[in-house]
Coordinates of C-alpha atoms and ligand atoms in Angstrom, one line a residue:
M1 CA 86.4 122.1 110.3
P2 CA 84.4 120.8 108.2
R3 CA 82.4 118.0 110.3
G4 CA 83.4 114.4 108.8
L5 CA 81.6 111.8 107.1
F6 CA 79.9 108.6 109.8
I7 CA 78.1 106.4 108.5
T8 CA 76.9 103.3 110.5
L9 CA 76.1 99.3 109.3
E10 CA 73.1 97.7 110.5
G11 CA 71.8 94.4 110.6
L12 CA 70.7 90.6 112.2
D13 CA 73.9 88.6 113.8
G14 CA 75.4 86.9 111.0
S15 CA 74.4 89.9 108.3
G16 CA 77.8 89.9 106.7
K17 CA 78.2 93.6 108.1
T18 CA 81.4 92.7 109.8
T19 CA 82.8 91.6 105.8
Q20 CA 82.0 94.9 104.3
I21 CA 82.7 96.6 106.6
K22 CA 86.4 95.4 105.9
R23 CA 85.7 95.6 101.9
L24 CA 84.8 99.2 102.7
A25 CA 87.1 100.0 104.3
A26 CA 89.0 98.2 101.8
W27 CA 87.8 100.7 99.3
L28 CA 88.4 103.5 100.9
G29 CA 92.2 102.9 101.1
K30 CA 92.0 102.7 98.2
R31 CA 91.0 105.9 97.1
G32 CA 93.6 108.0 99.6
I33 CA 90.6 107.9 102.4
Q34 CA 91.2 105.9 105.9
P35 CA 88.8 105.6 107.5
V36 CA 88.0 105.2 111.5
V37 CA 86.1 102.0 112.0
T38 CA 85.3 101.2 114.6
R39 CA 82.1 99.1 117.0
Q40 CA 79.7 98.9 119.1
P41 CA 79.3 97.5 122.2
G42 CA 83.5 97.6 122.5
G43 CA 86.0 99.6 120.0
T44 CA 87.3 101.7 123.5
T45 CA 89.3 100.2 127.1
I46 CA 85.3 100.7 129.1
G47 CA 83.4 100.0 125.7
D48 CA 85.4 96.2 125.7
R49 CA 85.1 95.4 129.0
I50 CA 81.8 96.8 128.6
R51 CA 81.0 94.6 125.4
E52 CA 82.4 91.1 127.6
I53 CA 79.6 92.2 130.2
L54 CA 76.5 91.9 127.4
L55 CA 78.1 88.9 124.7
D56 CA 79.1 86.8 127.4
S57 CA 76.5 83.5 127.8
R58 CA 77.1 84.3 131.2
S59 CA 76.0 87.2 131.9
T60 CA 72.3 85.6 133.5
G61 CA 70.6 87.5 134.7
L62 CA 70.8 91.2 132.8
A63 CA 67.4 92.6 133.4
P64 CA 66.8 94.5 129.6
M65 CA 67.0 98.0 131.6
T66 CA 71.2 97.1 132.3
E67 CA 70.8 96.4 129.0
M68 CA 70.0 98.9 127.7
A69 CA 72.0 101.3 130.3
L70 CA 75.1 99.3 129.4
M71 CA 75.1 99.8 125.3
F72 CA 74.8 103.4 125.9
G73 CA 77.0 103.2 128.9
D74 CA 79.3 102.6 125.9
R75 CA 77.8 104.1 123.0
A76 CA 78.5 108.0 124.9
Q77 CA 82.3 106.9 125.6
A78 CA 83.0 105.9 121.9
I79 CA 81.4 108.6 120.7
A80 CA 83.7 110.7 123.5
E81 CA 86.6 109.1 122.7
V82 CA 86.7 108.2 119.2
I83 CA 83.9 109.4 116.9
Q84 CA 83.9 112.5 117.9
P85 CA 87.0 113.4 117.6
A86 CA 87.6 111.8 114.5
L87 CA 84.1 113.8 112.4
D88 CA 85.8 116.8 114.2
A89 CA 88.5 116.7 112.3
G90 CA 86.9 116.1 109.3
K91 CA 87.3 112.1 109.5
I92 CA 85.1 108.9 107.6
V93 CA 83.9 107.1 110.6
V94 CA 82.6 103.5 109.7
C95 CA 81.4 101.6 112.5
D96 CA 80.0 98.5 113.5
R97 CA 76.0 98.7 114.4
F98 CA 75.1 101.7 116.8
T99 CA 71.4 103.4 118.3
D100 CA 69.8 101.8 115.5
S101 CA 70.9 98.0 117.1
T102 CA 69.4 99.5 120.5
E103 CA 65.9 100.4 119.6
A104 CA 66.2 97.4 117.4
Y105 CA 67.4 94.7 120.0
Q106 CA 66.3 96.8 123.3
G107 CA 63.3 98.2 121.9
G108 CA 62.0 95.6 119.8
G109 CA 63.9 92.5 120.5
R110 CA 63.4 93.4 124.1
E111 CA 60.3 95.2 123.7
L112 CA 61.0 98.8 126.3
G113 CA 60.1 100.2 123.3
S114 CA 61.5 102.9 120.8
A115 CA 60.3 106.2 122.4
I116 CA 62.8 105.6 125.9
V117 CA 65.8 104.6 123.2
L118 CA 65.9 107.6 121.7
E119 CA 65.1 109.9 124.3
L120 CA 67.8 108.5 125.9
H121 CA 69.8 108.9 122.9
R122 CA 69.0 111.9 122.9
V123 CA 70.2 112.6 126.2
L124 CA 73.4 111.0 126.6
C125 CA 74.9 110.9 122.6
G126 CA 73.8 114.6 122.4
D127 CA 71.4 113.0 119.9
L128 CA 74.1 112.5 117.0
H129 CA 72.6 110.9 113.9
P130 CA 74.3 109.1 111.3
D131 CA 74.8 111.1 108.1
L132 CA 74.2 107.8 106.8
T133 CA 72.9 104.2 107.8
I134 CA 73.7 100.7 105.8
L135 CA 71.4 98.4 107.1
L136 CA 71.5 94.3 105.9
L137 CA 68.6 92.3 105.5
P138 CA 68.9 89.0 104.0
S139 CA 66.9 86.0 105.2
F140 CA 66.3 85.7 108.7
D141 CA 66.5 82.2 108.7
A142 CA 69.8 82.5 107.0
S143 CA 71.3 85.2 108.6
L144 CA 70.5 83.2 112.0
A145 CA 71.8 80.2 110.9
R146 CA 74.7 81.9 109.9
A147 CA 75.3 83.9 113.5
R148 CA 75.0 80.5 115.4
H149 CA 77.6 78.9 113.5
R150 CA 80.2 81.9 113.8
N151 CA 79.5 82.4 117.6
T152 CA 80.6 78.1 117.9
R153 CA 83.3 79.1 115.5
V154 CA 85.0 82.4 117.8
E155 CA 84.7 80.3 120.8
Q156 CA 86.4 77.1 119.9
Q157 CA 89.5 79.6 118.0
T158 CA 88.9 82.1 121.8
G159 CA 88.0 80.7 123.8
K160 CA 85.6 84.4 123.9
N161 CA 82.1 83.5 124.4
E162 CA 80.3 86.6 122.1
D163 CA 76.7 84.3 121.7
R164 CA 74.0 85.9 124.9
F165 CA 72.5 87.4 122.1
E166 CA 72.8 84.3 119.4
Q167 CA 70.9 82.1 122.3
E168 CA 67.6 84.2 122.3
Q169 CA 64.5 82.7 121.3
D170 CA 63.7 83.4 116.9
A171 CA 61.4 85.2 118.1
F172 CA 63.0 87.4 119.8
H173 CA 65.2 87.6 117.0
R174 CA 61.9 88.4 114.3
R175 CA 60.8 90.9 116.4
V176 CA 64.7 93.0 115.8
W177 CA 64.0 92.3 112.5
E178 CA 60.7 94.1 112.6
K179 CA 61.8 96.8 113.8
Y180 CA 64.5 98.1 111.9
R181 CA 62.6 97.6 108.9
E182 CA 60.6 99.9 111.2
I183 CA 63.5 102.0 111.0
A184 CA 63.8 101.7 107.8
V185 CA 60.5 103.4 106.7
R186 CA 60.2 106.0 108.9
E187 CA 63.7 107.7 107.9
P188 CA 64.0 106.9 103.8
D189 CA 66.8 110.2 103.4
R190 CA 68.8 108.6 106.5
V191 CA 69.2 104.7 105.8
V192 CA 70.0 102.4 102.8
L193 CA 67.6 98.9 103.0
I194 CA 69.8 95.9 101.1
E195 CA 68.0 92.9 101.8
G196 CA 67.5 89.8 100.4
D197 CA 69.6 87.0 100.0
L198 CA 72.4 89.4 97.6
T199 CA 76.7 87.8 97.0
I200 CA 79.4 89.4 98.7
D201 CA 80.2 91.6 95.9
E202 CA 76.5 92.4 94.9
I203 CA 76.2 94.2 98.4
H204 CA 79.5 95.7 98.2
E205 CA 79.2 97.6 94.9
Q206 CA 75.3 98.6 96.3
I207 CA 77.3 100.0 100.1
I208 CA 80.2 101.3 97.7
E209 CA 76.7 103.1 95.4
A210 CA 75.5 105.3 98.6
V211 CA 78.8 106.2 99.9
A212 CA 80.2 107.2 97.2
E213 CA 76.7 109.2 97.2
R214 CA 77.1 111.1 100.6
I215 CA 81.1 111.1 100.2
L216 CA 79.7 113.3 96.9
L217 CA 77.0 115.2 98.0
A218 CA 79.6 116.2 101.8
E219 CA 82.3 117.6 99.3
I220 CA 79.4 119.9 97.1
A221 CA 79.3 120.4 100.6
R222 CA 81.9 121.7 101.7
A223 CA 82.8 123.7 98.9
S224 CA 79.3 125.6 99.3
V225 CA 80.5 126.1 102.6
V226 CA 84.1 127.5 101.3
S227 CA 82.7 130.3 98.7
S228 CA 80.8 131.5 100.4
S229 CA 82.9 132.8 103.4
A230 CA 84.7 133.9 100.4
T231 CA 82.2 135.8 98.9
Ligands
TMP1 P1 78.3 92.2 116.7 O1 79.4 92.6 117.1 O2 79.0 90.5 116.9 O3 77.5 93.0 115.7 O4 77.2 91.7 118.8 C1 77.2 92.3 119.8 C2 75.4 91.7 119.1 O5 75.0 92.9 120.7 C3 74.3 91.8 118.6 O6 74.5 90.7 119.3 C4 73.5 93.0 119.0 C5 73.7 92.9 120.1 N1 73.3 94.9 120.5 C6 72.2 95.3 121.1 O7 71.4 93.8 121.7 N2 71.8 96.1 121.0 C7 73.3 97.4 121.1 O8 73.3 98.8 120.9 C8 74.3 97.4 119.7 C9 75.1 98.0 119.4 C10 74.7 95.5 120.0

């Protein structure tokens, strides 16, 4: 069975990932492809419980190492329960955040460094890497303002408090931003960086261009496996 395609979206809070994931899923759906859409932290029953601990601003005193361990606990569960089975079934998986978030937020923001994140990823996540990562980096000030506003609205509407990270100082988010850029420079083949204050439509166009290219490459790779096994 050929492996499916693993796509992740990354960015600061308020970078517009959620909107873009919905648009991407709709675009794929119109082409007869039903992606498995999931998010981290969350996306499984256990993961949703871990998400509550991690994002609720009443979770005070969470040590940075505990925070990172919980992120990986959530991820290991999501890989076992959702991501790997879907990839094994040849599906396209679209995941809102993955290990780049841990590298950016815990490695960069909390200053734990990249090395420990990458090592934990190797051990706990079977070193599973996305085929394509879309990194949205609109201007720093705009994303932060949007994220803080959105969380106030979500809390008013649902009573859910998910702003533990947004309450961090700007310097924390700056470090997250820098680490994301570092990842993009380090892994240009995997990470497609979409920068600047573009419109939702413009960002969508760039995303589908990158996704269409990867789907095509995956199809070519599959066709060549089939033809070589037939000879
Ligand atoms: P979101 O689901 O609304 O994007 O929020 C998830 C928050 O959790 C966001 O502030 C980023 C943070 N986060 C980490 O700090 N590390 C991680 O590994 C992940 C997946 C998320």
